Amino acid sequence: MRIQPLHNFVLVKRLESERKNIADVLVAGFAIEKTNQGTVIAASAGTKLKNGSLRPLDVKIGDNILFGKHVGQQVKVDDDEFLIMREDEIVAVLEA
Amino acid sequence: MRIQPLHNFVLVKRLESERKNIADVLVAGFAIEKTNQGTVIAASAGTKLKNGSLRPLDVKIGDNILFGKHVGQQVKVDDDEFLIMREDEIVAVLEA
Amino acid sequence: MRIQPLHNFVLVKRLESERKNIADVLVAGFAIEKTNQGTVIAASAGTKLKNGSLRPLDVKIGDNILFGKHVGQQVKVDDDEFLIMREDEIVAVLEA
Amino acid sequence: MRIQPLHNFVLVKRLESERKNIADVLVAGFAIEKTNQGTVIAASAGTKLKNGSLRPLDVKIGDNILFGKHVGQQVKVDDDEFLIMREDEIVAVLEA
Amino acid sequence: MRIQPLHNFVLVKRLESERKNIADVLVAGFAIEKTNQGTVIAASAGTKLKNGSLRPLDVKIGDNILFGKHVGQQVKVDDDEFLIMREDEIVAVLEA
Amino acid sequence: MRIQPLHNFVLVKRLESERKNIADVLVAGFAIEKTNQGTVIAASAGTKLKNGSLRPLDVKIGDNILFGKHVGQQVKVDDDEFLIMREDEIVAVLEA
Amino acid sequence: MRIQPLHNFVLVKRLESERKNIADVLVAGFAIEKTNQGTVIAASAGTKLKNGSLRPLDVKIGDNILFGKHVGQQVKVDDDEFLIMREDEIVAVLEA
């Protein structure tokens, strides 16, 4: 199934990182930590401007991005969980 | 009865999926799970712009769409339940 | 008494439907159910735009309409109860 | 004392109606019922637009008007009580 | 000390009126009643518009004005108490 | 260290006044009273307008100003405490 | 890993200062005090304006800045903690 976001929506797969420190795992109760990073899985073709033209988004599929703590909301497509966020909430692109 | 949405309203029939896992059914207490997906049942002819022209919506009847967790509100028409949402709250079109 | 709405206000008589199912009546405690539908009783001549011209409303007297759950507020004129709502809160026109 | 409203303010004398039904009086504890209707006592000369011109209000002194339940706030001038409201909160003009 | 308000601010000396009715004094516990009226003590030269020009205010020093119940906030200059409010919150000018 | 405010920010040193009345000191528990007045310590060069030009602020360094009760927030630079506020929240300039 | 902020986002490393006063340490329970100052670690290339052009930010990498108490939110990149804030929330640049 292909997901084609509308408006300025972006679908993001959140990066989970393994806690390497056993003490951290004990404190948190989870071995997997949710990060503020993720990968763009799908992005709209652009934001429709008032004059009808399309402003391309500043992120593209495959970008690794940084986002704020309370940004985005979870959706489930088939059995995958994603975060939906609007492009203007994305803080930065992370370049390797 | 034909439903003709106004402004940028869209009428959506939410997709319900059967829980296939007996454990999930026991935890949730329901065999039917409400998803973040649905089908566009009716859509307005477009959003009226300030200059009087009509901007067509980005979704059309029959589209399978993805929407956020707290988006839309329920209405009952005859005995069917629908979700009303505004087009700019629809996250993505799902293509088979 | 004639009611002439101003701005984009619309006066609506809410449709009440009789619960046909005795079980529903017992659960709700009322034989009459308030619906999300109604009939336009009075509507303004249009919304005054910034340039002074009038944009006609998308609904007219007699239209059967659909509206959201928490839309509109009650007013009493003589001994009739109506809902006041703004035209941009009306979701759809219902056509027989 | 003459009251000259500014901006889009309107001064309204709320209509009180006598409860005719003795049961209603007993339930409410008051023989006088506050209605959603009133008479325009004073109105501004118009709303000043951004270009400096004046847009006349849609109501005038003496108009009987309908307003929403929580619209307006009370002021006391000399010993009279009035409601202050902005013209865009007035729902309708009532014509005899 | 001269007070020169900026933007659309207006400094108002609230009118206090003596309660003449002994019963009112007993109920309120104060012989002085705060009214919704006051006198303009100082006003800005006008609101700066986006194009740089100045829109003169609709009130001037010495005007007796009417304002809403929760409008304005108290400031103390030297030992005098005033209300600060923005011109667009002033409801009306009272003319003798 | 020089503080160069950005946008329409202004740094203000709040004026504290000594309570001269011993009764006031006893009631308040403090001999020093925080006033709604202060001195502009630093101000931005102006607000950047949408067309790129700079609108100079209406206050300058050294101005004694009046501000509302809940305006501004405290910051500490080195060991001095200041109030940060936006120029459009400043109510008036006080001239000796 | 290079962090390239988007829109008007700025990444800031908050300045922590050592409490030099033993009494302050005892009261606060921490020897390290979080300040309202920080250093710009990464900044977007500029804010995209509606006409498509780019307005450069008023801060650049390496700037020491002052920000309000509740501004910014924490993110963790690798094992470093940063504050994300929007450029229009930055109060001032501090020049040595």
XYZ file of N, CA, C and O in Angstrom, chain C residues 1-7 9-11 48-50 73-78 84 86, chain D residues 33 36-37 55-56 58-59 66-70 87-95:
168
model
N -43.775 37.323 13.873
C -42.502 38.044 13.954
C -41.481 37.459 12.975
O -41.263 36.260 12.940
N -40.893 38.335 12.154
C -39.908 37.873 11.180
C -38.506 37.983 11.779
O -38.174 39.002 12.392
N -37.707 36.955 11.639
C -36.339 36.934 12.155
C -35.381 37.107 10.984
O -35.354 36.268 10.087
N -34.620 38.192 10.963
C -33.669 38.423 9.873
C -32.235 38.281 10.386
O -31.677 39.229 10.952
N -31.610 37.114 10.206
C -30.246 36.934 10.712
C -29.250 37.905 10.065
O -29.424 38.322 8.916
N -28.216 38.220 10.825
C -27.134 39.096 10.364
C -25.880 38.253 10.099
O -25.806 37.104 10.477
N -24.879 38.933 9.507
C -23.558 38.314 9.280
C -23.714 36.949 8.608
O -24.406 36.844 7.622
N -24.992 34.277 10.249
C -25.811 33.466 11.160
C -26.984 32.800 10.438
O -27.552 33.353 9.503
N -27.310 31.634 10.946
C -28.407 30.838 10.411
C -29.217 30.332 11.603
O -28.638 29.935 12.613
N -30.524 30.384 11.490
C -31.397 29.861 12.539
C -31.898 28.496 12.104
O -32.416 28.347 11.001
N -20.909 39.950 4.709
C -20.330 41.166 4.144
C -18.823 40.980 4.037
O -18.147 40.711 5.021
N -18.301 41.102 2.838
C -16.862 40.972 2.641
C -16.163 42.297 2.944
O -16.804 43.341 3.086
N -14.843 42.230 3.040
C -14.066 43.416 3.376
C -14.229 44.524 2.347
O -14.151 45.699 2.656
N -25.937 27.225 19.425
C -26.445 27.399 20.775
C -27.932 27.708 20.716
O -28.439 28.280 19.770
N -28.611 27.315 21.765
C -30.069 27.457 21.784
C -30.508 28.888 22.057
O -29.936 29.571 22.907
N -31.532 29.323 21.341
C -32.244 30.560 21.705
C -33.732 30.290 21.671
O -34.192 29.393 20.960
N -34.438 31.061 22.423
C -35.894 30.921 22.456
C -36.498 32.183 21.864
O -36.182 33.294 22.305
N -37.293 32.058 20.841
C -38.002 33.200 20.276
C -39.480 32.886 20.444
O -39.941 31.852 19.991
N -40.200 33.777 21.125
C -41.565 33.481 21.541
C -41.503 32.148 22.304
O -40.751 32.065 23.245
N -28.853 28.558 16.971
C -28.121 29.543 16.175
C -26.791 28.925 15.794
O -26.088 28.416 16.662
N -23.272 29.478 12.872
C -22.696 30.235 11.766
C -22.612 29.318 10.555
O -22.383 28.121 10.691
N -38.286 36.662 33.577
C -37.350 35.798 32.861
C -36.488 36.644 31.943
O -36.982 37.498 31.222
N -33.261 36.299 25.363
C -32.134 36.521 24.443
C -32.461 37.636 23.479
O -31.908 37.721 22.400
N -33.383 38.475 23.864
C -33.788 39.568 23.000
C -33.565 40.902 23.696
O -33.517 40.973 24.919
N -17.328 51.552 8.035
C -18.374 50.618 7.602
C -19.549 50.758 8.561
O -19.408 50.489 9.750
N -20.717 51.207 8.062
C -21.868 51.372 8.966
C -22.280 50.026 9.566
O -22.125 48.992 8.923
N -24.852 47.041 10.973
C -26.064 46.448 10.410
C -27.267 46.610 11.329
O -28.358 46.139 11.000
N -27.066 47.234 12.489
C -28.208 47.492 13.381
C -28.250 48.983 13.686
O -27.246 49.674 13.602
N -31.790 39.710 18.446
C -31.640 38.401 19.070
C -30.142 38.164 19.265
O -29.350 38.454 18.376
N -29.759 37.656 20.441
C -28.334 37.401 20.662
C -28.172 36.068 21.401
O -29.140 35.519 21.929
N -26.946 35.566 21.401
C -26.667 34.253 21.991
C -26.684 34.289 23.514
O -26.695 35.351 24.138
N -26.661 33.102 24.109
C -26.860 32.978 25.547
C -25.771 33.684 26.354
O -26.044 34.324 27.346
N -24.525 33.563 25.951
C -23.446 34.086 26.781
C -22.830 35.334 26.173
O -21.686 35.667 26.442
N -21.156 44.274 17.487
C -22.168 44.049 16.451
C -22.060 42.668 15.816
O -23.055 42.065 15.462
N -20.840 42.137 15.690
C -20.732 40.837 15.008
C -21.184 39.673 15.880
O -21.167 38.527 15.436
N -21.597 39.952 17.107
C -22.155 38.905 17.953
C -23.683 38.901 17.919
O -24.314 38.016 18.497
N -24.260 39.906 17.288
C -25.727 39.972 17.219
C -26.211 39.006 16.154
O -25.727 39.024 15.023
N -27.134 38.161 16.515
C -27.551 37.078 15.621
C -28.565 37.523 14.577
O -28.469 37.161 13.415
N -29.544 38.307 15.003
C -30.623 38.625 14.071
C -31.367 39.876 14.514
O -31.332 40.255 15.690
N -31.998 40.499 13.544
C -32.927 41.594 13.828
C -34.333 41.004 13.775
O -34.640 40.221 12.869
N -35.151 41.347 14.755
C -36.520 40.821 14.814
C -37.467 41.890 14.297
O -37.489 43.006 14.818
N -38.211 41.533 13.282
C -39.123 42.514 12.691
C -40.555 42.154 13.024
O -40.962 41.003 12.871
